Coordinates of C-alpha atoms in Angstrom, one line a residue:
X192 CA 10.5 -35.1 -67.1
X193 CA 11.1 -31.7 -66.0
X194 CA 8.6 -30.0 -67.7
X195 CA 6.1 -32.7 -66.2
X196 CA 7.6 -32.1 -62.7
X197 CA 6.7 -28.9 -62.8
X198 CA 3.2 -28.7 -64.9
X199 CA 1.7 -31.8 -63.4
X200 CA 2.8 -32.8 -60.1
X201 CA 1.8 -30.3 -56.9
X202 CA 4.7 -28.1 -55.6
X203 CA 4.2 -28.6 -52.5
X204 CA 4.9 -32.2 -52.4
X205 CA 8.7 -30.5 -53.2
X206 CA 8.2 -28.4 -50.4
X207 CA 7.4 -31.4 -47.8
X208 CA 9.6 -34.2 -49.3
X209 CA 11.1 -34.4 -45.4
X210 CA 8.1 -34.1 -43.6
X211 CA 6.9 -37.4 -42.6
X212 CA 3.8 -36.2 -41.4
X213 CA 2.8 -35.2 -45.1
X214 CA 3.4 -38.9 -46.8
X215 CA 1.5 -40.9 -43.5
X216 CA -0.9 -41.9 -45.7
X217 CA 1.6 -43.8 -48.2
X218 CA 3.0 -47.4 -47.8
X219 CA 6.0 -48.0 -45.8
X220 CA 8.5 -49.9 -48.6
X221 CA 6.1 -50.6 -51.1
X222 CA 7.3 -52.3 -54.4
X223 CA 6.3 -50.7 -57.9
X224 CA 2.4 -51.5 -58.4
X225 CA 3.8 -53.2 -61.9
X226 CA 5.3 -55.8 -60.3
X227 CA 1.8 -57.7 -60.0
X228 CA 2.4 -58.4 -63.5
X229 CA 5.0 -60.9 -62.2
X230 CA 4.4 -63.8 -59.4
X231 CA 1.9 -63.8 -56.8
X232 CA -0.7 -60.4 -57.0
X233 CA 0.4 -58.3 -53.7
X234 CA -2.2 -56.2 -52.5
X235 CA -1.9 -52.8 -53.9
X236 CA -2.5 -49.7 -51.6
X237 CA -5.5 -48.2 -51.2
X238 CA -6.6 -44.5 -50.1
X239 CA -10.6 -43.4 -50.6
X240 CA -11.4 -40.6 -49.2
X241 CA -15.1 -39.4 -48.3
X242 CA -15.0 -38.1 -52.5
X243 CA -15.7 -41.5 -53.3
X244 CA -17.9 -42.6 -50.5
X245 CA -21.7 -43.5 -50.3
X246 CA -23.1 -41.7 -47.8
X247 CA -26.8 -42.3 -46.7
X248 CA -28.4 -39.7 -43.9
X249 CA -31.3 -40.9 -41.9
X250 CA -33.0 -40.0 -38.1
X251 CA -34.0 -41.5 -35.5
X252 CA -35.5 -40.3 -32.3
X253 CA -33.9 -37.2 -33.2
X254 CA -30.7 -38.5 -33.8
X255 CA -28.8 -37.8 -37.1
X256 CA -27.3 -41.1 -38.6
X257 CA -24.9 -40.4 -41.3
X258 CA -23.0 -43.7 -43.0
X259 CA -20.3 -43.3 -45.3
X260 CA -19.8 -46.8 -47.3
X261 CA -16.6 -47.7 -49.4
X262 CA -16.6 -50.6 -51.7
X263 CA -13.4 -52.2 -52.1
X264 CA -12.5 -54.9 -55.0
X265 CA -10.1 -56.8 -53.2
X266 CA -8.8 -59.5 -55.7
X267 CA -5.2 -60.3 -54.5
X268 CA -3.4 -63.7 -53.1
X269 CA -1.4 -61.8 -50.1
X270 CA -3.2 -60.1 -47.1
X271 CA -3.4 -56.4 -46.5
X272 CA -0.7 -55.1 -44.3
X273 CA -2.4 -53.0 -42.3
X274 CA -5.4 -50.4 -42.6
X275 CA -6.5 -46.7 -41.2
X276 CA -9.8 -45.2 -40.8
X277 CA -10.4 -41.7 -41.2
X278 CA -12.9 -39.3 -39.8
X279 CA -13.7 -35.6 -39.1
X280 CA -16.9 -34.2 -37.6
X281 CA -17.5 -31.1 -35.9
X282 CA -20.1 -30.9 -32.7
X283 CA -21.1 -29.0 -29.8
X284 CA -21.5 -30.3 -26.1
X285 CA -22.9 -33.7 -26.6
X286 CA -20.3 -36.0 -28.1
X287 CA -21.3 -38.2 -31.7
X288 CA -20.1 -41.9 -31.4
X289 CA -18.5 -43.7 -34.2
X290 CA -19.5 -47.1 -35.2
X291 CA -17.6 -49.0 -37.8
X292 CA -18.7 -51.9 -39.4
X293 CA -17.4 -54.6 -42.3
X294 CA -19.3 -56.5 -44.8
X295 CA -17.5 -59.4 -46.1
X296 CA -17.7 -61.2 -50.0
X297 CA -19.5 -63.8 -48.2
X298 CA -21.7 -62.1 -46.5
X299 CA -20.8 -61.8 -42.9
X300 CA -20.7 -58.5 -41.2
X301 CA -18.2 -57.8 -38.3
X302 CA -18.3 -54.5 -36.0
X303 CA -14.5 -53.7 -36.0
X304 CA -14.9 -50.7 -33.8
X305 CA -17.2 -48.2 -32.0
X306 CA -16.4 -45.5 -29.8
X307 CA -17.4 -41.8 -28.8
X308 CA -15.4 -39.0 -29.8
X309 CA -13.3 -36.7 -27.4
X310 CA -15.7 -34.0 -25.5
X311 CA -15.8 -30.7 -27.1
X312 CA -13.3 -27.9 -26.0
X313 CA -16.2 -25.6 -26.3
X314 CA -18.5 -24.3 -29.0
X315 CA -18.6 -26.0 -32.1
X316 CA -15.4 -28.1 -32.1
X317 CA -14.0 -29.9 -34.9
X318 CA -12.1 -33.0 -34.0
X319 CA -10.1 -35.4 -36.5
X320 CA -8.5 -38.5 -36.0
X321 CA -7.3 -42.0 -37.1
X322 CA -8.1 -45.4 -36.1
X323 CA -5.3 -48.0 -36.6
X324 CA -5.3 -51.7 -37.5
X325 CA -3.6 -52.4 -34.5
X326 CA -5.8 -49.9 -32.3
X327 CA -6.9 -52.2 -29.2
X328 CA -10.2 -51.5 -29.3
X329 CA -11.1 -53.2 -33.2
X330 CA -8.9 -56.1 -31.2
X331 CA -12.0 -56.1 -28.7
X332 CA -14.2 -55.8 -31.3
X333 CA -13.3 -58.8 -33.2
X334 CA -12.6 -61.2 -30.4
X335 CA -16.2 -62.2 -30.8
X336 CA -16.2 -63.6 -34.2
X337 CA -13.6 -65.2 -34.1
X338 CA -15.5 -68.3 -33.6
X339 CA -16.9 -68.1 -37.1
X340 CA -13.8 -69.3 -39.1
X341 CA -13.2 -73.1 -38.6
X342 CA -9.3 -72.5 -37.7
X343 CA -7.8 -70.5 -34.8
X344 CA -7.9 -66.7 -36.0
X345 CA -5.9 -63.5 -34.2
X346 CA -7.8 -60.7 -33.4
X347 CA -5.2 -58.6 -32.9
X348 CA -4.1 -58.9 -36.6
X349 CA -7.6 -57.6 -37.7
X350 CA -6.0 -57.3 -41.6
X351 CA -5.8 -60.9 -41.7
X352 CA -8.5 -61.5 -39.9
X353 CA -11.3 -59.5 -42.0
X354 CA -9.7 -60.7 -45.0
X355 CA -9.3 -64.2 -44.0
X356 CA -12.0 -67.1 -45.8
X357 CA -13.7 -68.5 -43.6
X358 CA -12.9 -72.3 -44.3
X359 CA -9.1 -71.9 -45.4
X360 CA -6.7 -70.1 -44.2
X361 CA -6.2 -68.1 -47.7
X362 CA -7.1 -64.7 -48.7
X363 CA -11.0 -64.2 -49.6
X364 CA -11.8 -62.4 -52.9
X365 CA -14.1 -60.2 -53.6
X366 CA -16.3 -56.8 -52.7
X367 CA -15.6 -55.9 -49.1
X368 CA -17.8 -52.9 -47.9
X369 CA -16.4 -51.0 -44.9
X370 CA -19.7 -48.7 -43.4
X371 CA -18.6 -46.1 -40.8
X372 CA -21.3 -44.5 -39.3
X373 CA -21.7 -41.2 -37.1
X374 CA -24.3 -40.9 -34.3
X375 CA -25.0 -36.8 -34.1
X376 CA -27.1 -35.7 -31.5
X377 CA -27.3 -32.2 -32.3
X378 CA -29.0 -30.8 -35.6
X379 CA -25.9 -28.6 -36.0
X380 CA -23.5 -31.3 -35.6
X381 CA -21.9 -32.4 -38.9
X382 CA -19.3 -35.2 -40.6
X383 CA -16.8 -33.1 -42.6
X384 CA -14.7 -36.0 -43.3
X385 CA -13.7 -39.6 -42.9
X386 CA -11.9 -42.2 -45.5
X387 CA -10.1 -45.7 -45.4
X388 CA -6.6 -46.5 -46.1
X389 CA -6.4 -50.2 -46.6
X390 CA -2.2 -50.6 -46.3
X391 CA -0.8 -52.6 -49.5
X392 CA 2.6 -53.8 -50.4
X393 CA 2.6 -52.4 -53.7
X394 CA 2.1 -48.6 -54.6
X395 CA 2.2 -46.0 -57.8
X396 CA 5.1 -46.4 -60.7
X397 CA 8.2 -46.7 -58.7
X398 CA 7.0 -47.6 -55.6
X399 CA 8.0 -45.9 -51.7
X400 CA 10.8 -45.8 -49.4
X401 CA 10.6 -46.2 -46.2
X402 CA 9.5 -43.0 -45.1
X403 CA 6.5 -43.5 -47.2
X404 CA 7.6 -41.1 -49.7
X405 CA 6.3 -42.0 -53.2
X406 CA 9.9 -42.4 -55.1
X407 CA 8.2 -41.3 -58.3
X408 CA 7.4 -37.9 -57.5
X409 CA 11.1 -37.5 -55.7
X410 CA 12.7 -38.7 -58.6
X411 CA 10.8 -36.5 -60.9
X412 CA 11.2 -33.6 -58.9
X413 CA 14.9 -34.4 -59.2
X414 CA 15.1 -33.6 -62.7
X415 CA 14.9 -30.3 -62.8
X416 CA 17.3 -29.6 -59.8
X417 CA 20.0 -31.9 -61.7
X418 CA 19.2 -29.9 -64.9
X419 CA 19.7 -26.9 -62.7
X420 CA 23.1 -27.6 -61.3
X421 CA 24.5 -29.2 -64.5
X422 CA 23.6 -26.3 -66.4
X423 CA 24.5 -23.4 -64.3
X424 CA 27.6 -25.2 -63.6
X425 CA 28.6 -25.9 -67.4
X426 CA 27.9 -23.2 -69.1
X427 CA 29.4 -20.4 -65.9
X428 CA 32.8 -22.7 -65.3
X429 CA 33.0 -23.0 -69.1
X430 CA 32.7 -19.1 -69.8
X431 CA 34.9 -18.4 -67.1
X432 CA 37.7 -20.8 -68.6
X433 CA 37.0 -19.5 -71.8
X434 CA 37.6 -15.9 -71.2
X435 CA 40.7 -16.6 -68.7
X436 CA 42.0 -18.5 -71.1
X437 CA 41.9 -16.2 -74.1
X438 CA 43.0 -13.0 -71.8
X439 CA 46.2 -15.8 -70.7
X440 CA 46.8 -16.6 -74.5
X441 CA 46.5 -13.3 -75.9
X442 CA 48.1 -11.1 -73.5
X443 CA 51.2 -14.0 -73.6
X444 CA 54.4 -13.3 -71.2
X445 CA 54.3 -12.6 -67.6
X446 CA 50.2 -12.3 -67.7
X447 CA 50.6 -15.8 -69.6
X448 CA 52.7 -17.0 -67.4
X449 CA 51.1 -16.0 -63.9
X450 CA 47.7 -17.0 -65.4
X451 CA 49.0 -20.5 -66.0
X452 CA 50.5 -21.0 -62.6
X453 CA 47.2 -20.4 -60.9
X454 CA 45.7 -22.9 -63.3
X455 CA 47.9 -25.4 -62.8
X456 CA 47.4 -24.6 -58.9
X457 CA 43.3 -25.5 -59.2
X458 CA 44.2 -28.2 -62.3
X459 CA 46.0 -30.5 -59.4
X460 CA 44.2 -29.7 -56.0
X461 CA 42.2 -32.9 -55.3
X462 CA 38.7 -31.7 -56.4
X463 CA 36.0 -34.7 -54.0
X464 CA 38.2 -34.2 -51.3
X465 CA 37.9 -30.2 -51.2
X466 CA 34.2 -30.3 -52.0
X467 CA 33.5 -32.3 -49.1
X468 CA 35.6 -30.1 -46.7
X469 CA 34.0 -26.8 -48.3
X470 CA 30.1 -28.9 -47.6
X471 CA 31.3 -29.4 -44.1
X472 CA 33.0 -26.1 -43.2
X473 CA 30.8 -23.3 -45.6
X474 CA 27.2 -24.6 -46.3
X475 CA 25.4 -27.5 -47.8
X476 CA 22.8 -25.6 -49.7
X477 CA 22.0 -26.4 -53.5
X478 CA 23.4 -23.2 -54.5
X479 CA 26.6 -23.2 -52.7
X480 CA 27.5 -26.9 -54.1
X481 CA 26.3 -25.3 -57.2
X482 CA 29.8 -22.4 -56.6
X483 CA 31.8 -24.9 -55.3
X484 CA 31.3 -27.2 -58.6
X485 CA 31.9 -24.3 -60.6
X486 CA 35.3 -23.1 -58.7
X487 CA 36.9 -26.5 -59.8
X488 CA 35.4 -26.8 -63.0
X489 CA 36.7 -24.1 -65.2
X490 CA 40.1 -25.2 -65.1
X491 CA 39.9 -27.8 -68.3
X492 CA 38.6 -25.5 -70.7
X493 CA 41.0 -22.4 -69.7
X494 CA 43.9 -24.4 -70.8
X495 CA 42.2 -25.3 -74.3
X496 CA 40.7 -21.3 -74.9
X497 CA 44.7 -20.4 -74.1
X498 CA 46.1 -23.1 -76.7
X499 CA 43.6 -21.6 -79.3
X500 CA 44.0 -17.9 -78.7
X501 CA 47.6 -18.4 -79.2
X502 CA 47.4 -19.3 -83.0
X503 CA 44.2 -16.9 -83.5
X504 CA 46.3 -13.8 -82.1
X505 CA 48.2 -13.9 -84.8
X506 CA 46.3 -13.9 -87.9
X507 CA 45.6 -11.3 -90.0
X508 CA 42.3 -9.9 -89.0
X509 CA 43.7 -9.6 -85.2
X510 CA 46.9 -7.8 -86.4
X511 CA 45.0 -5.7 -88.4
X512 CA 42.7 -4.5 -85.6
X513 CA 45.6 -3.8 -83.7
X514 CA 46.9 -1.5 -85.9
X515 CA 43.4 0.4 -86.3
X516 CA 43.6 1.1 -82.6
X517 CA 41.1 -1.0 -80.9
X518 CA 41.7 -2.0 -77.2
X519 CA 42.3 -5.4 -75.8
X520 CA 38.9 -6.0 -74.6
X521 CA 37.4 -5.2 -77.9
X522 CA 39.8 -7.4 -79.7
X523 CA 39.1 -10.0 -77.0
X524 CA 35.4 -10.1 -76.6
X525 CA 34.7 -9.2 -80.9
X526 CA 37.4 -11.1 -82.9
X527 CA 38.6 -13.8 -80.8
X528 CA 36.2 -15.4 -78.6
X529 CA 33.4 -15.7 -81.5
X530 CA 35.7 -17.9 -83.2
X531 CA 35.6 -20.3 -80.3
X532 CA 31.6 -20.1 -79.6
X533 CA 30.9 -23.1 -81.3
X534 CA 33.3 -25.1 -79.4
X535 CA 32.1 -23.4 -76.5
X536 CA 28.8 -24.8 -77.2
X537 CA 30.0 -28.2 -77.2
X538 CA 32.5 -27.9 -74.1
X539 CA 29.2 -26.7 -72.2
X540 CA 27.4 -30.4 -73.2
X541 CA 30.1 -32.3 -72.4
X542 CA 31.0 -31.0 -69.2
X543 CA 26.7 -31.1 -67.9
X544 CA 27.3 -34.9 -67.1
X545 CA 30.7 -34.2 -64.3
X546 CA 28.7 -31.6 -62.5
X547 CA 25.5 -33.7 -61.9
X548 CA 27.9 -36.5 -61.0
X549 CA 29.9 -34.3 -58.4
X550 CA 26.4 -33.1 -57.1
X551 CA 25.3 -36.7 -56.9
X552 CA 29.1 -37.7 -55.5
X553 CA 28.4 -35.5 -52.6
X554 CA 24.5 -36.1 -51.6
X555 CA 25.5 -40.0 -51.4
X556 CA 28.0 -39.5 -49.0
X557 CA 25.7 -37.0 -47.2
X558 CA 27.0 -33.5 -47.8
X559 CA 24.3 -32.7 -50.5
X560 CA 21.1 -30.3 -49.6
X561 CA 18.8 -32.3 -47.7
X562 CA 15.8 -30.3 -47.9
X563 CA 15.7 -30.6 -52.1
X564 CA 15.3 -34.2 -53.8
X565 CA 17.8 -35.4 -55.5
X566 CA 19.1 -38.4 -57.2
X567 CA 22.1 -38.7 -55.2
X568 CA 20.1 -38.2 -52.1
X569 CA 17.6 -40.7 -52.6
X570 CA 20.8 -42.7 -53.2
X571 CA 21.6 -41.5 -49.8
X572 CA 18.8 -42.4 -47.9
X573 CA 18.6 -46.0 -49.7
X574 CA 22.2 -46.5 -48.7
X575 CA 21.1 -45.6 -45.1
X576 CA 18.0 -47.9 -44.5
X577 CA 20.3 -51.0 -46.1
X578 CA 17.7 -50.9 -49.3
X579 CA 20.1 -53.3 -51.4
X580 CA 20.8 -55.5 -48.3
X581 CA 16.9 -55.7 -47.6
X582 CA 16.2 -56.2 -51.7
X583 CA 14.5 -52.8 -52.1
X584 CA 16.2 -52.5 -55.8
X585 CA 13.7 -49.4 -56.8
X586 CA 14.8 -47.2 -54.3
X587 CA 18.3 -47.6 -56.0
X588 CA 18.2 -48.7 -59.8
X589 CA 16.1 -45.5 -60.8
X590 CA 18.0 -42.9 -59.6
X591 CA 20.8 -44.5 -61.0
X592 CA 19.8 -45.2 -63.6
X593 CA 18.6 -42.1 -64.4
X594 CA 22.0 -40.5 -63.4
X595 CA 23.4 -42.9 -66.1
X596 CA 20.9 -41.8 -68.6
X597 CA 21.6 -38.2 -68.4
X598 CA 25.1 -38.1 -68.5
X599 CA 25.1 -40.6 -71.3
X600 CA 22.4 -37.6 -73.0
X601 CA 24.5 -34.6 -72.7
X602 CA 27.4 -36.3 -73.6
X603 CA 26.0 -37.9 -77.0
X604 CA 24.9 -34.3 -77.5
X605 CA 28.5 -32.6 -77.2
X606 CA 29.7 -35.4 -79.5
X607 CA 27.4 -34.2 -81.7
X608 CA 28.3 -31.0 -81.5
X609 CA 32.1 -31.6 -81.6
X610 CA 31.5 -33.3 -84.5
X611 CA 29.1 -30.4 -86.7
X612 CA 31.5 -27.7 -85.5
X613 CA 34.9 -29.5 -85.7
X614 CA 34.7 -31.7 -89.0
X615 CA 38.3 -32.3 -89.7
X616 CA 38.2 -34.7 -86.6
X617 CA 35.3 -36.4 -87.6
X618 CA 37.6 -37.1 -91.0
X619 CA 40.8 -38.3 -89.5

């Protein structure tokens, strides 16, 4: 997953996981597109863009008429839930209208909106804009037909309405075409753009929250971060406990002593509660939750290093080096603490799972970095908009899941480990 985070999916939908403005295009709340598989087909959402459009350029009476036309396969039991249409064309003084037009499966054709753009701020100006489902002026537009359906029909829910059969009041199958088409009135003018969004209820792998963020790419941009932070934090609190440890255990009396006391200090301080006060008061940024992980979590394996150094001081080999002369560090760094590297190696597996727990305990209850994603802040934000009161179970059993998944991972991993470098255990 992290590798694919960061080959396949565009950084810069990291960068603007909090901008709204950036994921407008997106679903509000839309359920997993896989869950069409199951029950009644939900319409799935849409975006074309003017890539995949038609377009057709004609004249007349020196005016430029250029149509874009998108064919859409709609084949679903529910209506749309809303729709968007794009456009972007760049003129001079005299303004282009926009005319937008609907060709239904059974071959009725409704205008749903026509307009002229804004006047031009001078010079060629290049103007850009949306045109909403609930816009009042495809209202106007439709109030005329709505005499073609045999039952009363709302023209200001145009979604239903466009979709609608004309004889029941069901959902009508099949190719829709939606035309928009650009009077110019200047040879220089020009479409650069336009496209349709037809709103679904159902979107991508894991679906969006209701920001319109698409939960797959937070969730796999999550991976690496937890990766980060359960690493960094592992493997620096580990070597920290390992080497005070050692030093405590092989220097032995008052250094052993003090040592100990300012272990046992950090072993019983209540380690949530100080982590949330250090969020409030320092910082919330990734890499300060990343030292404040690491200030609590060396304690464990200091007290184990200091245990083992005390029997390996006293072998032969460490006595002997003594006698040859060599310093304390030396003795320290070259005889002692290889003997405990592959325990070391373990300790670092099975302590990954804690730290991306803390970093997850702390973005659910708000204090994590909110400009990152997470898994505990997507937690956070579901917890906020009520997503398991309102039955939106992907915006919470993923990242859970996944939290659940990777602990279980590292810690199968240090087992593992424990096991290969610690075999008399494994015996008894």
């Amino acid at each position: 997953m992290t590798i694919y985070s960061v080959v396949a999916i565009p950084l810069e939908s990291y960068r603007q996981w909090n901008n709204p403005n950036f994921w407008i295009d997106l679903p509000k709340s839309a359920a997993p597109a896989w869950t069409n598989l199951v029950g009644a087909k939900a319409p799935e959402h849409l975006v074309m863009r003017s890539g995949s459009a038609q377009v057709t350029e004609t004249f007349d009476g020196g005016i430029k008429i250029v149509t874009h036309s998108y064919t859409v396969q709609f084949d679903y039991d529910q209506f749309p839930a809303d729709f968007m249409l794009l456009y972007s064309a760049r003129y001079g003084s005299t303004q282009p209208a926009l005319q937008t037009d609907v060709m239904r499966p059974d071959g009725k054709e409704f205008r749903i909106y026509f307009a002229s753009l804004p006047p031009a701020q001078g010079g060629q100006n290049v103007f850009s804009s949306r045109v909403f489902s609930t816009d009042r002026a495809v209202a106007e537009s439709l109030r005329g037909d709505v005499g073609t359906f045999s039952y009363p029909q709302d023209p200001s829910r145009p979604q239903v309405m466009l979709f609608s059969d004309a004889n029941e009041s069901k959902p009508l199958k099949g190719t829709y075409v939606f035309r928009e088409t650009f009077y110019l009135f200047d040879g220089a003018d020009s479409v650069e753009d336009s496209g349709i969004i037809l709103g679904g209820k159902v979107y991508g792998v894991l679906g969006t929250d209701e920001l319109r963020r698409d939960l797959a790419t937070g969730i796999l941009w999550a991976a690496p971060v937890a990766l980060f932070i359960g690493l960094t934090v592992s493997i620096a609190s580990i070597l920290i406990g390992l080497i005070y440890g050692v030093v405590a255990g092989y220097k032995g009396r008052r250094t052993d002593e003090g040592l100990m006391r300012v272990n046992d200090i950090f072993y019983s301080l209540p380690t949530l509660p100080l982590l949330v006060i250090l969020s409030v008061t320092v910082g919330r940024s990734i890499f300060l939750i990343t030292g404040f992980l690491v200030i609590f979590g060396w304690v464990g394996m200091a007290k184990i290093s200091r245990s083992l150094a005390l029997q390996i001081k006293n072998l032969q080999y460490v006595e002997a080096a003594k006698l040859m002369g060599q310093s304390d560090v030396r003795i320290i760094f070259r005889h002692i603490i290889p003997q405990l590297l592959p325990l070391t190696f373990a300790s670092i597996a099975i302590a990954v799972p804690s730290a991306i727990l803390g970093e997850a305990a702390l973005s659910f209850l708000g204090l994590g970095d909110p400009s990152i994603p997470t898994w505990g802040q997507i937690l956070h934000d579901a917890n906020s908009a009520g997503a398991a009161v309102r039955g939106l179970w992907w915006w919470i059993v993923p990242p859970g899941l996944l939290i659940a998944i990777t602990g279980l991972a590292f810690a199968l991993i240090g087992n593992a480990l424990d096991a290969i470098v610690n075999p008399r255990s494994k015996r008894m």
